[in-house]
Each structure stands twice: as structure tokens, then as C-alpha cells.
Amino acid sequence: MKYLEEISEFRSSPELVEKLYRYGILKVYEAGSVILNENAHIRSIPIVMKGVMKVLRTEEDGREILLYYIRAGESCIMSFLGGLHHETSKVRVEIEEDAEILFLPVDKVSLFMREHPEWLDYIFRSYHKRFEELLETVNAIAFKRMDERLLDLIRKKVELTGNNTIQITHEQLAGELGTARAVVSRLLKQLEEAGIVRLGRNKISVV
């Protein structure tokens, strides 16, 4: 578990940490679980204690695109902004790896912003990191070939899991990249022929 005390902004404020534990609700999720859907009302802000979440955006035609991952010790800035302004969610948040999530009620988020500058620092750091990752996503879509984006995504998942073999279907990869499954299957075959990856049943190994 990523204890709140280990988060850099919280180390100087035991009082803030105590309040987060007091008012937060800890829940456990399995990989594949959806904790927030698009257009849903945001009533609490998730802080990842263990595991990984991913944030996706769905277009009107049903295509999806992966925006970024949220690791232990991090939160979803989209939830922060939507919750503070009483708006519905613009994204879907799904569990990538089995996770423990601490949910903080929205009313406490704004209260802590007034009472604890460390909490505001945490929000600003989260915003800055997510903004940089969104720029990387836009850059990849605009300037990278699909085979480069596919390999980048596979390597990112390997980094997140700490395992050279990831359990995933071609359909799931296609969904996160916003392309067709046939395109992903063709490109994976090319990567395998080049000796970069090894394909198995619903799994991919980086060589």
C-alpha cells in the first residue's frame, strides 16, 4: 500500500493525513472494474493507495482513447475539477491493476484547500503531471505512426506492472489506441517478426 504519509506534499502535515484517513473511504477493486463513467456525477475524489487506474475518453462514434494512467499516491485531476465545479465526468476511470482506492468526499476537497496549503500543492502537482501526459498523448496522436504508439503503450504497461509479459487482448489495445483490432493484430505480427515482442494467447511479451 502507498500510505498517505509517503506522499511528498503530506509529509509536513500529519493533521492533513489524519483527516484524509478519517473522512476517506477505502475500497478494493479488481482489474477491469469501472469506478467512474462518463456523464456520472462526481461525489468523491479517488486517491490510489495501491495498483493503477487508467483514464479514457469515448468519442461519439464509440471509439476510445487512453489519456493517462494514475499510479499509487496519485489522484485524478479530472475528478478534482469536475467535483469542485459540480459537473458530470468527462472521462471514464477504469482499474488497470487490482487496486485500493481512498475516496474523499467532494465537500472535504474544497475545505482542505482552504485549511491546508499542502493539499493545494498536491492538487497543483497532479494537474501539472496530468497536463504533461495529455500533451504527450496529443503529440503521439498527431506525429507518431500507429506502430510506434502501439509499442509505446506496450512498454508503458510493462513498466507499470514490472513484468515483461502483459495479459491483454488485441481488442483492448485497439480500444486504448482508438483504432481497429485488425490494425493492432497486423502491427503486433510485424513486431513479432522483427523480434521485438512475442505473442501468446491474450498475452504479449517484450523480448
Tab-separated table of C-alpha atoms in Angstrom:
chain	number	residue	atom	x	y	z
A	1	MET	CA	0.000	0.000	0.000
A	2	LYS	CA	1.103	3.547	-0.754
A	3	TYR	CA	0.491	5.187	2.614
A	4	LEU	CA	-0.529	8.831	2.562
A	5	GLU	CA	2.393	9.658	4.843
A	6	GLU	CA	4.744	8.758	1.974
A	7	ILE	CA	3.309	11.376	-0.408
A	8	SER	CA	5.815	14.240	-0.522
A	9	GLU	CA	3.298	17.070	-0.037
A	10	PHE	CA	1.742	15.407	3.011
A	11	ARG	CA	4.914	14.664	4.980
A	12	SER	CA	4.891	18.038	6.715
A	13	SER	CA	1.232	17.853	7.723
A	14	PRO	CA	0.244	14.916	9.983
A	15	GLU	CA	-3.036	16.761	10.600
A	16	LEU	CA	-3.963	16.610	6.906
A	17	VAL	CA	-3.045	12.925	6.709
A	18	GLU	CA	-5.179	12.190	9.766
A	19	LYS	CA	-8.160	13.975	8.190
A	20	LEU	CA	-7.741	12.106	4.901
A	21	TYR	CA	-7.842	8.783	6.745
A	22	ARG	CA	-10.766	9.947	8.886
A	23	TYR	CA	-13.020	11.177	6.093
A	24	GLY	CA	-11.827	8.930	3.263
A	25	ILE	CA	-13.494	5.623	2.407
A	26	LEU	CA	-11.169	2.808	1.329
A	27	LYS	CA	-12.437	0.398	-1.343
A	28	VAL	CA	-10.786	-2.549	-3.115
A	29	TYR	CA	-11.249	-3.202	-6.841
A	30	GLU	CA	-10.216	-5.892	-9.295
A	31	ALA	CA	-8.640	-5.099	-12.667
A	32	GLY	CA	-11.268	-4.157	-15.229
A	33	SER	CA	-13.624	-2.517	-12.728
A	34	VAL	CA	-15.025	0.878	-13.714
A	35	ILE	CA	-15.095	3.364	-10.828
A	36	LEU	CA	-16.363	6.373	-12.782
A	37	ASN	CA	-18.349	6.563	-16.008
A	38	GLU	CA	-18.679	9.447	-18.409
A	39	ASN	CA	-21.570	11.795	-17.561
A	40	ALA	CA	-21.744	10.427	-13.994
A	41	HIS	CA	-21.975	12.844	-11.074
A	42	ILE	CA	-18.698	13.185	-9.152
A	43	ARG	CA	-19.312	12.795	-5.428
A	44	SER	CA	-15.810	11.868	-4.286
A	45	ILE	CA	-12.178	12.159	-5.367
A	46	PRO	CA	-10.090	8.971	-5.709
A	47	ILE	CA	-6.561	8.679	-4.336
A	48	VAL	CA	-4.780	5.497	-5.416
A	49	MET	CA	-3.266	3.686	-2.432
A	50	LYS	CA	-2.263	0.574	-4.373
A	51	GLY	CA	-2.463	-0.529	-8.001
A	52	VAL	CA	-3.075	1.502	-11.169
A	53	MET	CA	-6.064	3.265	-12.735
A	54	LYS	CA	-6.444	4.441	-16.303
A	55	VAL	CA	-8.449	7.374	-17.639
A	56	LEU	CA	-10.151	7.071	-21.021
A	57	ARG	CA	-12.262	9.288	-23.245
A	58	THR	CA	-15.011	7.937	-25.542
A	59	GLU	CA	-15.931	9.660	-28.794
A	60	GLU	CA	-19.463	9.894	-30.184
A	61	ASP	CA	-18.759	7.078	-32.648
A	62	GLY	CA	-17.841	4.737	-29.786
A	63	ARG	CA	-14.074	4.877	-30.228
A	64	GLU	CA	-11.961	5.237	-27.102
A	65	ILE	CA	-8.595	6.762	-26.392
A	66	LEU	CA	-6.334	6.290	-23.396
A	67	LEU	CA	-5.484	9.654	-21.814
A	68	TYR	CA	-3.163	8.649	-18.957
A	69	TYR	CA	-2.509	6.282	-16.050
A	70	ILE	CA	-2.833	7.055	-12.341
A	71	ARG	CA	-0.405	5.268	-10.029
A	72	ALA	CA	-0.167	4.753	-6.266
A	73	GLY	CA	-0.016	8.067	-4.423
A	74	GLU	CA	-1.721	9.944	-7.278
A	75	SER	CA	-5.240	11.166	-7.957
A	76	CYS	CA	-7.438	12.040	-10.943
A	77	ILE	CA	-7.326	15.764	-11.711
A	78	MET	CA	-10.405	15.382	-13.939
A	79	SER	CA	-12.347	14.291	-10.852
A	80	PHE	CA	-10.935	17.205	-8.858
A	81	LEU	CA	-12.063	19.776	-11.417
A	82	GLY	CA	-15.442	18.183	-12.116
A	83	GLY	CA	-16.207	17.722	-8.425
A	84	LEU	CA	-15.250	21.277	-7.465
A	85	HIS	CA	-17.471	22.737	-10.187
A	86	HIS	CA	-20.343	20.291	-9.636
A	87	GLU	CA	-20.032	18.977	-13.178
A	88	THR	CA	-20.509	15.472	-14.505
A	89	SER	CA	-17.496	13.404	-15.514
A	90	LYS	CA	-15.991	13.902	-18.962
A	91	VAL	CA	-13.961	10.667	-18.735
A	92	ARG	CA	-14.204	7.019	-17.729
A	93	VAL	CA	-11.892	5.761	-14.990
A	94	GLU	CA	-11.084	2.052	-15.012
A	95	ILE	CA	-8.870	-0.147	-12.853
A	96	GLU	CA	-5.781	-1.319	-14.776
A	97	GLU	CA	-4.310	-3.386	-11.916
A	98	ASP	CA	-6.024	-4.637	-8.762
A	99	ALA	CA	-6.256	-1.514	-6.647
A	100	GLU	CA	-7.084	0.013	-3.291
A	101	ILE	CA	-8.673	3.437	-3.666
A	102	LEU	CA	-9.311	6.025	-0.964
A	103	PHE	CA	-12.363	8.145	-1.845
A	104	LEU	CA	-12.539	11.631	-0.349
A	105	PRO	CA	-15.975	13.359	-0.393
A	106	VAL	CA	-16.059	16.410	-2.674
A	107	ASP	CA	-17.057	18.787	0.134
A	108	LYS	CA	-13.857	17.914	2.018
A	109	VAL	CA	-11.758	18.639	-1.074
A	110	SER	CA	-12.677	22.328	-1.117
A	111	LEU	CA	-12.471	22.559	2.681
A	112	PHE	CA	-8.937	21.133	2.737
A	113	MET	CA	-7.903	23.598	0.011
A	114	ARG	CA	-8.703	26.441	2.423
A	115	GLU	CA	-7.229	24.812	5.517
A	116	HIS	CA	-4.114	23.047	4.219
A	117	PRO	CA	-1.680	24.535	1.673
A	118	GLU	CA	-0.104	21.056	1.369
A	119	TRP	CA	-3.354	19.786	-0.130
A	120	LEU	CA	-3.343	22.608	-2.668
A	121	ASP	CA	0.285	21.779	-3.551
A	122	TYR	CA	-0.777	18.158	-4.124
A	123	ILE	CA	-3.564	19.261	-6.474
A	124	PHE	CA	-1.239	21.576	-8.434
A	125	ARG	CA	1.383	18.828	-8.796
A	126	SER	CA	-1.293	16.414	-10.001
A	127	TYR	CA	-2.564	18.967	-12.512
A	128	HIS	CA	0.946	19.663	-13.812
A	129	LYS	CA	1.741	15.964	-14.286
A	130	ARG	CA	-1.570	15.168	-15.989
A	131	PHE	CA	-1.189	18.190	-18.278
A	132	GLU	CA	2.244	16.978	-19.410
A	133	GLU	CA	0.885	13.481	-20.033
A	134	LEU	CA	-2.018	14.845	-22.057
A	135	LEU	CA	0.467	16.815	-24.172
A	136	GLU	CA	2.382	13.584	-24.775
A	137	THR	CA	-0.855	11.875	-25.836
A	138	VAL	CA	-1.728	14.684	-28.262
A	139	ASN	CA	1.824	14.638	-29.647
A	140	ALA	CA	1.682	10.869	-30.173
A	141	ILE	CA	-1.659	11.040	-31.989
A	142	ALA	CA	-0.529	13.925	-34.176
A	143	PHE	CA	3.029	12.917	-35.041
A	144	LYS	CA	3.690	9.226	-34.328
A	145	ARG	CA	2.897	6.247	-36.506
A	146	MET	CA	0.472	3.692	-35.090
A	147	ASP	CA	3.198	1.045	-34.719
A	148	GLU	CA	5.221	3.481	-32.566
A	149	ARG	CA	2.186	4.291	-30.423
A	150	LEU	CA	1.414	0.593	-30.013
A	151	LEU	CA	4.940	-0.255	-28.890
A	152	ASP	CA	4.998	2.752	-26.538
A	153	LEU	CA	1.743	1.556	-24.951
A	154	ILE	CA	3.019	-1.999	-24.504
A	155	ARG	CA	6.243	-0.744	-22.911
A	156	LYS	CA	4.277	1.566	-20.623
A	157	LYS	CA	2.168	-1.362	-19.422
A	158	VAL	CA	5.331	-3.420	-18.843
A	159	GLU	CA	6.740	-0.549	-16.779
A	160	LEU	CA	3.535	-0.282	-14.726
A	161	THR	CA	3.322	-3.997	-13.964
A	162	GLY	CA	7.054	-4.653	-13.579
A	163	ASN	CA	6.600	-7.735	-15.756
A	164	ASN	CA	7.860	-8.246	-19.326
A	165	THR	CA	4.675	-10.179	-20.114
A	166	ILE	CA	1.311	-8.406	-20.014
A	167	GLN	CA	-2.124	-10.026	-20.102
A	168	ILE	CA	-4.188	-8.158	-22.692
A	169	THR	CA	-6.226	-8.758	-25.835
A	170	HIS	CA	-5.750	-7.142	-29.236
A	171	GLU	CA	-9.242	-5.677	-28.797
A	172	GLN	CA	-8.254	-3.966	-25.550
A	173	LEU	CA	-5.109	-2.474	-27.083
A	174	ALA	CA	-7.104	-1.231	-30.050
A	175	GLY	CA	-9.597	0.416	-27.705
A	176	GLU	CA	-6.915	2.294	-25.788
A	177	LEU	CA	-5.271	3.453	-29.017
A	178	GLY	CA	-8.524	4.442	-30.701
A	179	THR	CA	-8.026	2.178	-33.707
A	180	ALA	CA	-9.341	-1.096	-35.138
A	181	ARG	CA	-8.454	-4.524	-33.742
A	182	ALA	CA	-7.329	-5.680	-37.210
A	183	VAL	CA	-4.782	-2.846	-37.316
A	184	VAL	CA	-3.362	-3.827	-33.918
A	185	SER	CA	-3.187	-7.513	-34.857
A	186	ARG	CA	-1.304	-6.714	-38.068
A	187	LEU	CA	1.161	-4.426	-36.312
A	188	LEU	CA	1.749	-6.912	-33.482
A	189	LYS	CA	2.562	-9.573	-36.057
A	190	GLN	CA	5.113	-7.236	-37.624
A	191	LEU	CA	6.649	-6.522	-34.218
A	192	GLU	CA	6.872	-10.247	-33.529
A	193	GLU	CA	8.541	-10.896	-36.888
A	194	ALA	CA	11.037	-8.141	-36.045
A	195	GLY	CA	11.864	-9.926	-32.782
A	196	ILE	CA	10.582	-7.079	-30.590
A	197	VAL	CA	7.668	-8.891	-28.960
A	198	ARG	CA	6.450	-12.466	-28.548
A	199	LEU	CA	2.726	-13.150	-28.848
A	200	GLY	CA	0.686	-15.673	-26.878
A	201	ARG	CA	-2.987	-16.249	-26.136
A	202	ASN	CA	-4.221	-12.926	-24.730
A	203	LYS	CA	-0.677	-12.018	-23.698
A	204	ILE	CA	2.309	-10.156	-25.101
A	205	SER	CA	5.932	-10.442	-24.006
A	206	VAL	CA	8.579	-7.814	-24.710
A	207	VAL	CA	11.746	-9.551	-25.833
